[in-house]
Short mmCIF file of C-alpha atoms in Angstrom, two decimals:
data_model
loop_
_atom_site.label_atom_id
_atom_site.label_comp_id
_atom_site.label_asym_id
_atom_site.label_seq_id
_atom_site.Cartn_x
_atom_site.Cartn_y
_atom_site.Cartn_z
CA UNK A 1 42.02 -6.42 -1.70
CA UNK A 2 40.29 -8.86 0.61
CA UNK A 3 36.36 -6.85 -0.15
CA UNK A 4 37.38 -7.18 -3.54
CA UNK A 5 37.95 -10.95 -3.66
CA UNK A 6 34.76 -11.14 -1.81
CA UNK A 7 32.73 -8.89 -4.25
CA UNK A 8 34.29 -11.06 -7.10
CA UNK A 9 33.24 -14.49 -5.69
CA UNK A 10 29.83 -13.32 -5.40
CA UNK A 11 29.58 -12.09 -8.82
CA UNK A 12 31.00 -15.13 -10.34
CA UNK A 13 28.59 -17.61 -8.07
CA UNK A 14 25.98 -15.46 -9.48
CA UNK A 15 26.70 -15.25 -12.81
CA UNK A 16 27.04 -19.18 -13.02
CA UNK A 17 23.83 -19.97 -11.12
CA UNK A 18 22.27 -17.89 -13.43
CA UNK A 19 23.68 -19.32 -16.78
CA UNK A 20 23.37 -22.99 -15.10
CA UNK A 21 19.57 -22.00 -14.76
CA UNK A 22 18.66 -20.56 -18.05
CA UNK A 23 19.95 -23.36 -19.93
CA UNK A 24 18.02 -26.05 -17.67
CA UNK A 25 14.98 -24.89 -17.14
CA UNK A 26 12.64 -25.82 -20.09
CA UNK A 27 9.50 -24.33 -20.40
CA UNK A 28 6.46 -27.02 -20.56
CA UNK A 29 5.26 -27.77 -24.14
CA UNK A 30 2.53 -29.24 -23.66
CA UNK A 31 -0.89 -27.16 -22.12
CA UNK A 32 -3.15 -28.84 -19.43
CA UNK A 33 -6.33 -29.67 -21.60
CA UNK A 34 -8.63 -27.37 -19.25
CA UNK A 35 -6.37 -24.49 -20.11
CA UNK A 36 -6.25 -25.20 -23.79
CA UNK A 37 -10.06 -25.01 -23.51
CA UNK A 38 -10.09 -21.63 -21.95
CA UNK A 39 -7.70 -20.10 -24.28
CA UNK A 40 -9.50 -21.50 -27.41
CA UNK A 41 -13.41 -20.17 -26.15
CA UNK A 42 -12.65 -17.31 -23.86
CA UNK A 43 -13.12 -15.28 -27.30
CA UNK A 44 -13.56 -17.61 -30.11
CA UNK A 45 -14.94 -20.89 -29.86
CA UNK A 46 -18.49 -22.10 -28.81
CA UNK A 47 -18.54 -21.05 -25.31
CA UNK A 48 -17.33 -17.98 -25.52
CA UNK A 49 -16.80 -15.18 -23.01
CA UNK A 50 -16.60 -12.61 -25.34
CA UNK A 51 -13.43 -11.19 -23.95
CA UNK A 52 -9.93 -11.79 -25.44
CA UNK A 53 -8.79 -11.34 -21.41
CA UNK A 54 -8.68 -15.37 -20.73
CA UNK A 55 -8.38 -14.48 -16.61
CA UNK A 56 -10.80 -12.28 -16.53
CA UNK A 57 -13.13 -14.76 -18.53
CA UNK A 58 -12.68 -17.38 -16.02
CA UNK A 59 -12.87 -15.35 -13.18
CA UNK A 60 -16.04 -13.84 -13.66
CA UNK A 61 -17.72 -16.33 -16.04
CA UNK A 62 -16.29 -19.65 -15.95
CA UNK A 63 -15.62 -19.86 -12.25
CA UNK A 64 -17.89 -17.06 -11.88
CA UNK A 65 -19.69 -18.13 -8.83
CA UNK A 66 -16.52 -18.99 -6.92
CA UNK A 67 -15.64 -15.14 -7.24
CA UNK A 68 -18.98 -14.28 -6.45
CA UNK A 69 -18.30 -15.97 -3.12
CA UNK A 70 -15.47 -14.78 -2.60
CA UNK A 71 -16.82 -11.18 -3.02
CA UNK A 72 -19.44 -12.38 -0.13
CA UNK A 73 -16.25 -13.26 2.49
CA UNK A 74 -14.57 -9.63 1.16
CA UNK A 75 -17.89 -8.02 2.46
CA UNK A 76 -18.24 -10.02 5.62
CA UNK A 77 -14.70 -8.84 6.22
CA UNK A 78 -15.61 -5.33 5.88
CA UNK A 79 -18.95 -5.77 7.95
CA UNK A 80 -16.95 -7.61 10.60
CA UNK A 81 -14.52 -4.51 11.01
CA UNK A 82 -17.64 -1.84 10.79
CA UNK A 83 -19.55 -3.67 13.77
CA UNK A 84 -16.04 -3.88 15.95
CA UNK A 85 -15.77 -0.02 15.48
CA UNK A 86 -19.54 0.67 15.84
CA UNK A 87 -20.26 3.91 17.06
CA UNK A 88 -23.38 5.87 18.16
CA UNK A 89 -24.35 9.46 16.18
CA UNK A 90 -23.12 11.72 18.69
CA UNK A 91 -19.70 9.95 18.83
CA UNK A 92 -18.92 9.55 14.99
CA UNK A 93 -19.72 13.43 15.24
CA UNK A 94 -17.67 13.67 17.71
CA UNK A 95 -14.92 11.48 15.60
CA UNK A 96 -15.25 14.17 12.76
CA UNK A 97 -13.96 16.43 14.62
CA UNK A 98 -10.60 17.90 14.18
CA UNK A 99 -7.71 19.87 12.27
CA UNK A 100 -7.42 19.22 8.77
CA UNK A 101 -3.67 20.29 8.68
CA UNK A 102 -1.23 18.56 6.79
CA UNK A 103 1.03 16.39 9.51
CA UNK A 104 4.03 15.90 7.28
CA UNK A 105 6.87 17.93 5.93
CA UNK A 106 5.69 20.02 2.31
CA UNK A 107 7.30 17.88 -0.30
CA UNK A 108 5.07 15.09 1.18
CA UNK A 109 2.17 16.91 0.85
CA UNK A 110 2.59 18.31 -2.50
CA UNK A 111 3.52 14.84 -4.02
CA UNK A 112 0.49 13.52 -2.32
CA UNK A 113 -1.82 16.02 -4.49
CA UNK A 114 0.08 14.94 -7.76
CA UNK A 115 0.26 10.86 -6.92
CA UNK A 116 -3.98 11.14 -5.63
CA UNK A 117 -4.49 12.12 -9.31
CA UNK A 118 -2.73 9.73 -10.57
CA UNK A 119 -3.96 6.78 -8.65
CA UNK A 120 -7.31 7.29 -9.49
CA UNK A 121 -6.70 7.71 -13.04
CA UNK A 122 -4.89 4.38 -13.09
CA UNK A 123 -7.07 2.51 -10.96
CA UNK A 124 -10.01 3.28 -13.02
CA UNK A 125 -8.36 2.30 -15.84
CA UNK A 126 -7.35 -1.04 -14.48
CA UNK A 127 -11.19 -1.96 -13.47
CA UNK A 128 -12.38 -0.56 -17.01
CA UNK A 129 -10.01 -2.41 -19.25
CA UNK A 130 -10.21 -5.79 -17.00
CA UNK A 131 -12.07 -7.45 -19.95
CA UNK A 132 -9.10 -6.35 -22.66
CA UNK A 133 -5.79 -6.23 -20.65
CA UNK A 134 -4.82 -7.63 -17.09
CA UNK A 135 -6.46 -6.20 -14.38
CA UNK A 136 -9.95 -6.07 -13.07
CA UNK A 137 -12.29 -5.03 -10.29
CA UNK A 138 -10.42 -6.25 -7.38
CA UNK A 139 -7.06 -4.68 -8.47
CA UNK A 140 -8.48 -1.68 -9.54
CA UNK A 141 -10.38 -1.28 -6.26
CA UNK A 142 -7.29 -1.82 -4.09
CA UNK A 143 -5.65 0.92 -6.19
CA UNK A 144 -8.16 3.08 -5.82
CA UNK A 145 -8.13 2.71 -2.21
CA UNK A 146 -4.65 3.85 -1.97
CA UNK A 147 -5.82 7.50 -2.83
CA UNK A 148 -8.05 8.16 0.36
CA UNK A 149 -5.53 6.11 2.29
CA UNK A 150 -2.59 8.90 0.87
CA UNK A 151 -4.57 12.02 1.98
CA UNK A 152 -5.14 10.43 5.36
CA UNK A 153 -1.46 10.24 5.57
CA UNK A 154 -0.65 13.17 4.75
CA UNK A 155 -3.74 15.55 5.50
CA UNK A 156 -5.30 13.27 8.30
CA UNK A 157 -8.58 12.30 7.87
CA UNK A 158 -10.52 15.02 8.61
CA UNK A 159 -9.30 16.65 5.09
CA UNK A 160 -11.16 13.53 3.65
CA UNK A 161 -14.40 14.37 5.65
CA UNK A 162 -14.35 18.04 5.02
CA UNK A 163 -14.26 17.11 1.43
CA UNK A 164 -17.46 14.74 1.52
CA UNK A 165 -16.07 11.38 1.98
CA UNK A 166 -17.01 10.50 5.15
CA UNK A 167 -18.04 6.75 6.54
CA UNK A 168 -21.22 6.90 6.07
CA UNK A 169 -20.92 8.13 2.12
CA UNK A 170 -18.36 5.45 1.70
CA UNK A 171 -20.55 2.53 2.71
CA UNK A 172 -23.07 3.84 0.54
CA UNK A 173 -20.71 3.44 -2.49
CA UNK A 174 -19.42 0.25 -1.44
CA UNK A 175 -23.51 -0.89 -1.09
CA UNK A 176 -24.04 0.43 -4.80
CA UNK A 177 -21.31 -1.94 -5.93
CA UNK A 178 -22.41 -4.91 -4.01
CA UNK A 179 -26.12 -4.19 -5.64
CA UNK A 180 -24.87 -4.43 -8.76
CA UNK A 181 -22.92 -7.36 -8.16
CA UNK A 182 -26.03 -9.46 -7.17
CA UNK A 183 -28.21 -7.37 -9.98
CA UNK A 184 -26.04 -8.66 -12.56
CA UNK A 185 -25.79 -12.21 -11.09
CA UNK A 186 -29.37 -12.33 -10.94
CA UNK A 187 -30.51 -10.99 -14.32
CA UNK A 188 -30.12 -14.01 -16.55
CA UNK A 189 -32.78 -15.75 -14.26
CA UNK A 190 -35.62 -13.44 -15.58
CA UNK A 191 -34.76 -14.42 -19.39
CA UNK A 192 -34.70 -17.99 -18.18
CA UNK A 193 -30.83 -18.48 -17.92
CA UNK A 194 -28.84 -19.55 -14.91
CA UNK A 195 -27.26 -17.69 -12.15
CA UNK A 196 -24.09 -15.76 -13.31
CA UNK A 197 -24.73 -16.76 -16.85
CA UNK A 198 -22.97 -14.30 -19.81
CA UNK A 199 -23.25 -15.03 -23.29
CA UNK A 200 -25.95 -14.66 -24.98
CA UNK A 201 -27.43 -12.63 -22.68
CA UNK A 202 -25.40 -9.44 -21.89
CA UNK A 203 -23.86 -7.50 -24.94
CA UNK A 204 -20.47 -8.95 -26.15
CA UNK A 205 -19.52 -5.66 -27.59
CA UNK A 206 -20.95 -1.64 -27.74
CA UNK A 207 -19.42 0.79 -30.39
CA UNK A 208 -16.73 -1.37 -31.23
CA UNK A 209 -15.44 -1.99 -27.87
CA UNK A 210 -15.07 -5.82 -26.83
CA UNK A 211 -17.24 -5.85 -23.31
CA UNK A 212 -16.92 -9.20 -22.24
CA UNK A 213 -20.74 -8.99 -22.00
CA UNK A 214 -21.21 -9.08 -18.04
CA UNK A 215 -17.93 -9.12 -17.16
CA UNK A 216 -17.23 -5.45 -17.72
CA UNK A 217 -20.22 -4.76 -15.34
CA UNK A 218 -18.76 -6.94 -12.66
CA UNK A 219 -15.37 -5.60 -13.02
CA UNK A 220 -17.35 -1.79 -12.73
CA UNK A 221 -18.92 -2.47 -9.45
CA UNK A 222 -16.47 -4.96 -7.87
CA UNK A 223 -13.98 -1.66 -8.17
CA UNK A 224 -16.61 0.50 -6.78
CA UNK A 225 -17.30 -2.24 -3.82
CA UNK A 226 -13.72 -2.99 -3.12
CA UNK A 227 -12.28 0.68 -3.02
CA UNK A 228 -15.27 1.95 -1.20
CA UNK A 229 -15.23 -0.77 1.46
CA UNK A 230 -11.47 -0.65 2.23
CA UNK A 231 -11.93 3.34 2.65
CA UNK A 232 -14.31 3.02 5.00
CA UNK A 233 -12.25 0.65 7.10
CA UNK A 234 -9.35 2.92 6.67
CA UNK A 235 -11.57 5.99 7.63
CA UNK A 236 -12.58 3.98 10.82
CA UNK A 237 -9.03 2.92 11.66
CA UNK A 238 -7.51 6.93 11.61
CA UNK A 239 -9.67 7.78 14.56
CA UNK A 240 -7.38 8.83 17.05
CA UNK A 241 -6.74 6.22 20.22
CA UNK A 242 -7.61 8.74 22.87
CA UNK A 243 -11.52 9.43 21.02
CA UNK A 244 -11.99 5.89 20.98
CA UNK A 245 -10.71 5.55 24.84
CA UNK A 246 -13.09 8.63 25.84
CA UNK A 247 -16.00 6.76 23.82
CA UNK A 248 -15.41 3.55 25.44
CA UNK A 249 -14.92 4.74 28.61
CA UNK A 250 -11.50 3.36 29.56
CA UNK A 251 -9.92 5.05 32.46
CA UNK A 252 -5.78 4.95 32.62
CA UNK B 1 -9.28 26.01 -12.31
CA UNK B 2 -7.96 23.50 -10.05
CA UNK B 3 -10.51 20.97 -11.47
CA UNK B 4 -8.87 22.22 -14.84
CA UNK B 5 -5.37 21.17 -13.78
CA UNK B 6 -6.44 17.57 -12.21
CA UNK B 7 -8.46 17.27 -15.55
CA UNK B 8 -5.71 17.39 -17.58
CA UNK B 9 -3.58 15.35 -15.56
CA UNK B 10 -5.74 12.82 -15.36
CA UNK B 11 -6.36 12.82 -19.35
CA UNK B 12 -2.89 12.99 -20.28
CA UNK B 13 -2.24 9.88 -17.90
CA UNK B 14 -5.28 7.81 -19.26
CA UNK B 15 -3.74 8.81 -23.10
CA UNK B 16 -0.36 7.11 -22.00
CA UNK B 17 -2.03 4.37 -20.51
CA UNK B 18 -4.47 3.47 -23.67
CA UNK B 19 -1.93 4.57 -26.33
CA UNK B 20 -2.20 1.86 -28.92
CA UNK B 21 -5.70 1.34 -28.99
CA UNK B 22 -6.03 2.27 -32.85
CA UNK B 23 -2.71 1.70 -34.58
CA UNK B 24 -0.13 3.73 -32.39
CA UNK B 25 -2.92 6.19 -31.80
CA UNK B 26 -5.98 6.35 -29.61
CA UNK B 27 -9.44 4.85 -30.42
CA UNK B 28 -12.30 7.17 -30.16
CA UNK B 29 -14.51 4.93 -27.66
CA UNK B 30 -11.05 5.10 -25.35
CA UNK B 31 -10.69 9.20 -25.85
CA UNK B 32 -14.39 9.71 -24.79
CA UNK B 33 -14.40 7.20 -21.89
CA UNK B 34 -11.22 8.93 -20.70
CA UNK B 35 -12.74 12.54 -21.15
CA UNK B 36 -15.74 11.05 -18.91
CA UNK B 37 -13.32 9.62 -16.13
CA UNK B 38 -10.85 12.39 -16.25
CA UNK B 39 -13.75 14.74 -15.64
CA UNK B 40 -14.82 12.60 -12.64
CA UNK B 41 -11.18 12.49 -11.19
CA UNK B 42 -11.12 16.70 -11.74
CA UNK B 43 -14.53 17.15 -9.58
CA UNK B 44 -13.48 14.59 -7.02
CA UNK B 45 -9.79 15.99 -6.40
CA UNK B 46 -10.10 19.94 -7.03
CA UNK B 47 -9.87 20.76 -3.57
CA UNK B 48 -6.89 18.47 -2.66
CA UNK B 49 -4.67 19.75 -5.72
CA UNK B 50 -5.89 23.15 -4.76
CA UNK B 51 -5.53 26.93 -6.08
CA UNK B 52 -1.62 27.14 -6.60
CA UNK B 53 -1.49 24.54 -8.83
CA UNK B 54 -2.68 26.35 -11.71
CA UNK B 55 0.92 27.59 -12.31
CA UNK B 56 1.44 24.44 -14.01
CA UNK B 57 -0.66 24.72 -17.17
CA UNK B 58 1.57 27.33 -18.38
CA UNK B 59 3.33 25.38 -21.71
CA UNK B 60 6.54 27.08 -21.08
CA UNK B 61 6.99 25.50 -17.73
CA UNK B 62 6.45 22.52 -19.65
CA UNK B 63 9.44 23.25 -22.12
CA UNK B 64 11.63 23.82 -18.76
CA UNK B 65 10.70 20.51 -17.08
CA UNK B 66 11.65 18.69 -20.62
CA UNK B 67 15.09 20.44 -20.41
CA UNK B 68 15.38 19.45 -16.87
CA UNK B 69 15.00 15.81 -17.79
CA UNK B 70 18.70 15.67 -19.35
CA UNK B 71 20.10 17.45 -16.51
CA UNK B 72 18.83 14.90 -13.86
CA UNK B 73 19.26 11.98 -15.85
CA UNK B 74 23.08 13.30 -16.30
CA UNK B 75 23.50 13.93 -12.22
CA UNK B 76 21.89 10.61 -11.28
CA UNK B 77 24.50 8.74 -14.00
CA UNK B 78 27.32 10.67 -12.31
CA UNK B 79 26.11 10.04 -8.76
CA UNK B 80 25.51 6.06 -9.79
CA UNK B 81 29.19 5.83 -10.87
CA UNK B 82 30.51 7.72 -7.77
CA UNK B 83 28.16 5.22 -5.70
CA UNK B 84 29.38 2.15 -7.44
CA UNK B 85 33.04 3.32 -6.76
CA UNK B 86 32.25 3.78 -3.07
CA UNK B 87 30.68 0.22 -2.89
CA UNK B 88 34.17 -1.47 -3.93
CA UNK B 89 36.48 0.63 -1.96
CA UNK B 90 33.92 0.81 0.98
CA UNK B 91 35.61 3.77 1.86
CA UNK B 92 32.68 6.01 2.96
CA UNK B 93 32.14 9.25 5.37
CA UNK B 94 28.48 9.16 6.11
CA UNK B 95 26.59 11.75 7.84
CA UNK B 96 23.55 14.12 8.10
CA UNK B 97 24.21 17.71 6.59
CA UNK B 98 21.93 21.01 6.50
CA UNK B 99 21.76 22.46 3.35
CA UNK B 100 20.63 26.32 3.18
CA UNK B 101 18.24 26.79 0.14
CA UNK B 102 17.20 29.95 -1.18
CA UNK B 103 13.74 28.62 -1.99
CA UNK B 104 10.05 30.22 -1.24
CA UNK B 105 7.31 27.85 -2.47
CA UNK B 106 6.32 24.53 -1.63
CA UNK B 107 6.59 23.15 -4.82
CA UNK B 108 10.06 24.12 -5.21
CA UNK B 109 11.02 22.54 -1.98
CA UNK B 110 9.40 19.38 -3.56
CA UNK B 111 10.82 19.58 -7.02
CA UNK B 112 14.81 20.07 -4.83
CA UNK B 113 14.24 17.45 -2.09
CA UNK B 114 13.42 14.53 -4.67
CA UNK B 115 16.08 15.32 -7.12
CA UNK B 116 18.60 14.91 -4.50
CA UNK B 117 16.67 11.53 -3.14
CA UNK B 118 16.77 10.37 -6.75
CA UNK B 119 20.38 10.78 -6.99
CA UNK B 120 22.09 8.07 -5.05
CA UNK B 121 24.39 8.48 -2.46
CA UNK B 122 22.14 11.61 -1.08
CA UNK B 123 18.97 11.90 0.52
CA UNK B 124 16.50 14.40 1.72
CA UNK B 125 15.39 13.58 5.16
CA UNK B 126 13.50 16.76 5.80
CA UNK B 127 12.61 19.96 4.28
CA UNK B 128 12.25 22.65 6.72
CA UNK B 129 10.75 26.06 4.68
CA UNK B 130 10.41 27.92 7.87
CA UNK B 131 14.35 28.00 8.33
CA UNK B 132 15.05 27.63 4.65
CA UNK B 133 16.89 24.94 5.09
CA UNK B 134 16.88 21.13 3.96
CA UNK B 135 18.38 18.27 5.77
CA UNK B 136 20.24 15.82 3.80
CA UNK B 137 22.16 12.38 4.56
CA UNK B 138 25.06 11.87 2.58
CA UNK B 139 26.89 8.86 2.08
CA UNK B 140 30.37 10.58 1.37
CA UNK B 141 30.75 14.05 3.04
CA UNK B 142 34.18 15.51 1.45
CA UNK B 143 36.40 17.05 3.99
CA UNK B 144 35.46 20.36 5.46
CA UNK B 145 31.97 19.90 3.56
CA UNK B 146 30.38 19.23 6.72
CA UNK B 147 28.45 22.39 6.92
CA UNK B 148 27.86 23.65 3.47
CA UNK B 149 27.13 27.08 2.40
CA UNK B 150 24.84 26.50 -0.37
CA UNK B 151 23.37 23.29 -2.15
CA UNK B 152 25.95 23.39 -4.81
CA UNK B 153 28.46 20.73 -3.38
CA UNK B 154 25.21 18.32 -2.45
CA UNK B 155 22.94 18.80 -5.77
CA UNK B 156 24.96 20.51 -8.47
CA UNK B 157 22.74 22.91 -10.44
CA UNK B 158 19.62 20.92 -9.21
CA UNK B 159 18.68 24.02 -6.80
CA UNK B 160 18.68 26.79 -10.02
CA UNK B 161 16.24 24.37 -11.74
CA UNK B 162 14.25 24.08 -8.95
CA UNK B 163 13.66 27.58 -8.40
CA UNK B 164 12.69 28.00 -12.05
CA UNK B 165 10.26 24.89 -12.29
CA UNK B 166 8.51 25.44 -8.88
CA UNK B 167 7.41 29.27 -9.62
#
């Protein structure tokens, strides 16, 4: 009985607070003038980014240079971790030697097979519809990086490397992504625009699909760079500790 | 063949994510983009998905999955009310039981293990195909059920379904 009274008290208090809050929190009626400007301009308007998704327009167009520097920060973070875990040729060959055998109970492995394909499809969809719906390159890339992480957890990193995705390849894909971002940012300079200019240099739509000019390119390249950058770091982090101790000559 | 499984799976998922681009259906651009990306995903994951996955291309199996959905849902509804009752009364008898099962394939263990985990009150802790048993944490073990003879008291009809679905 005591327990029931306690539960009822909690229930009544929660309901009371919820009803009170629902009536007393009023959404603001006026937009900030800057917000109004973005909402009116991102698709229609004179300073259009040709994208119906306002957040992506702000990220990669109106405040594009800011995002470019954020990408540079991320680039430095990945470079930093790669430098800490630097191995020479023989050492990285030795780090790849191992048994690609599932470490977890069977159901986990079976579900991993399903979810890896699923995550890849979802991440591609998030990244490539970034100019149409919420999402974008960084979000898609972070989702993409979960797929190799799951394979590492369920099968060990050696399975990933045997299937052709080793650290070098991941770094190459990441470099392609970063190079693409840099080229997309610099292209407007060639046609006497300013850096990271979007309209009217890049096509606003193709085959009836709104592309948002350069937004779709930035999203695609950021997707590759973030996904592959995380993958490279995950591959390094999953090298067993004993091997690192051996490389570094640590003795107990 | 594993390529086709991953391809079909990724393409269906793409269609689900992009539904509504042309009325309620799909615009042709989305359909083509989906084909391209499902192809890439199929190629990238064909070694992970593995040869055994081709049995899931059988359309009869898909109908069986659809038939299984209400069974699972009903099991979850019943278990939800039971656990709500346990929360209110506070009388529980938790413990881990070893449930012997008669299954062969990995997929069967996966389906049964996940169905048991999905229903509130029971949670699969480990699956041991070599000793043909699941270890299940059960929130309210009935008296005399500490060593169940089959999976029936724990999970009802799920084992029968898992055996067919994962064949």
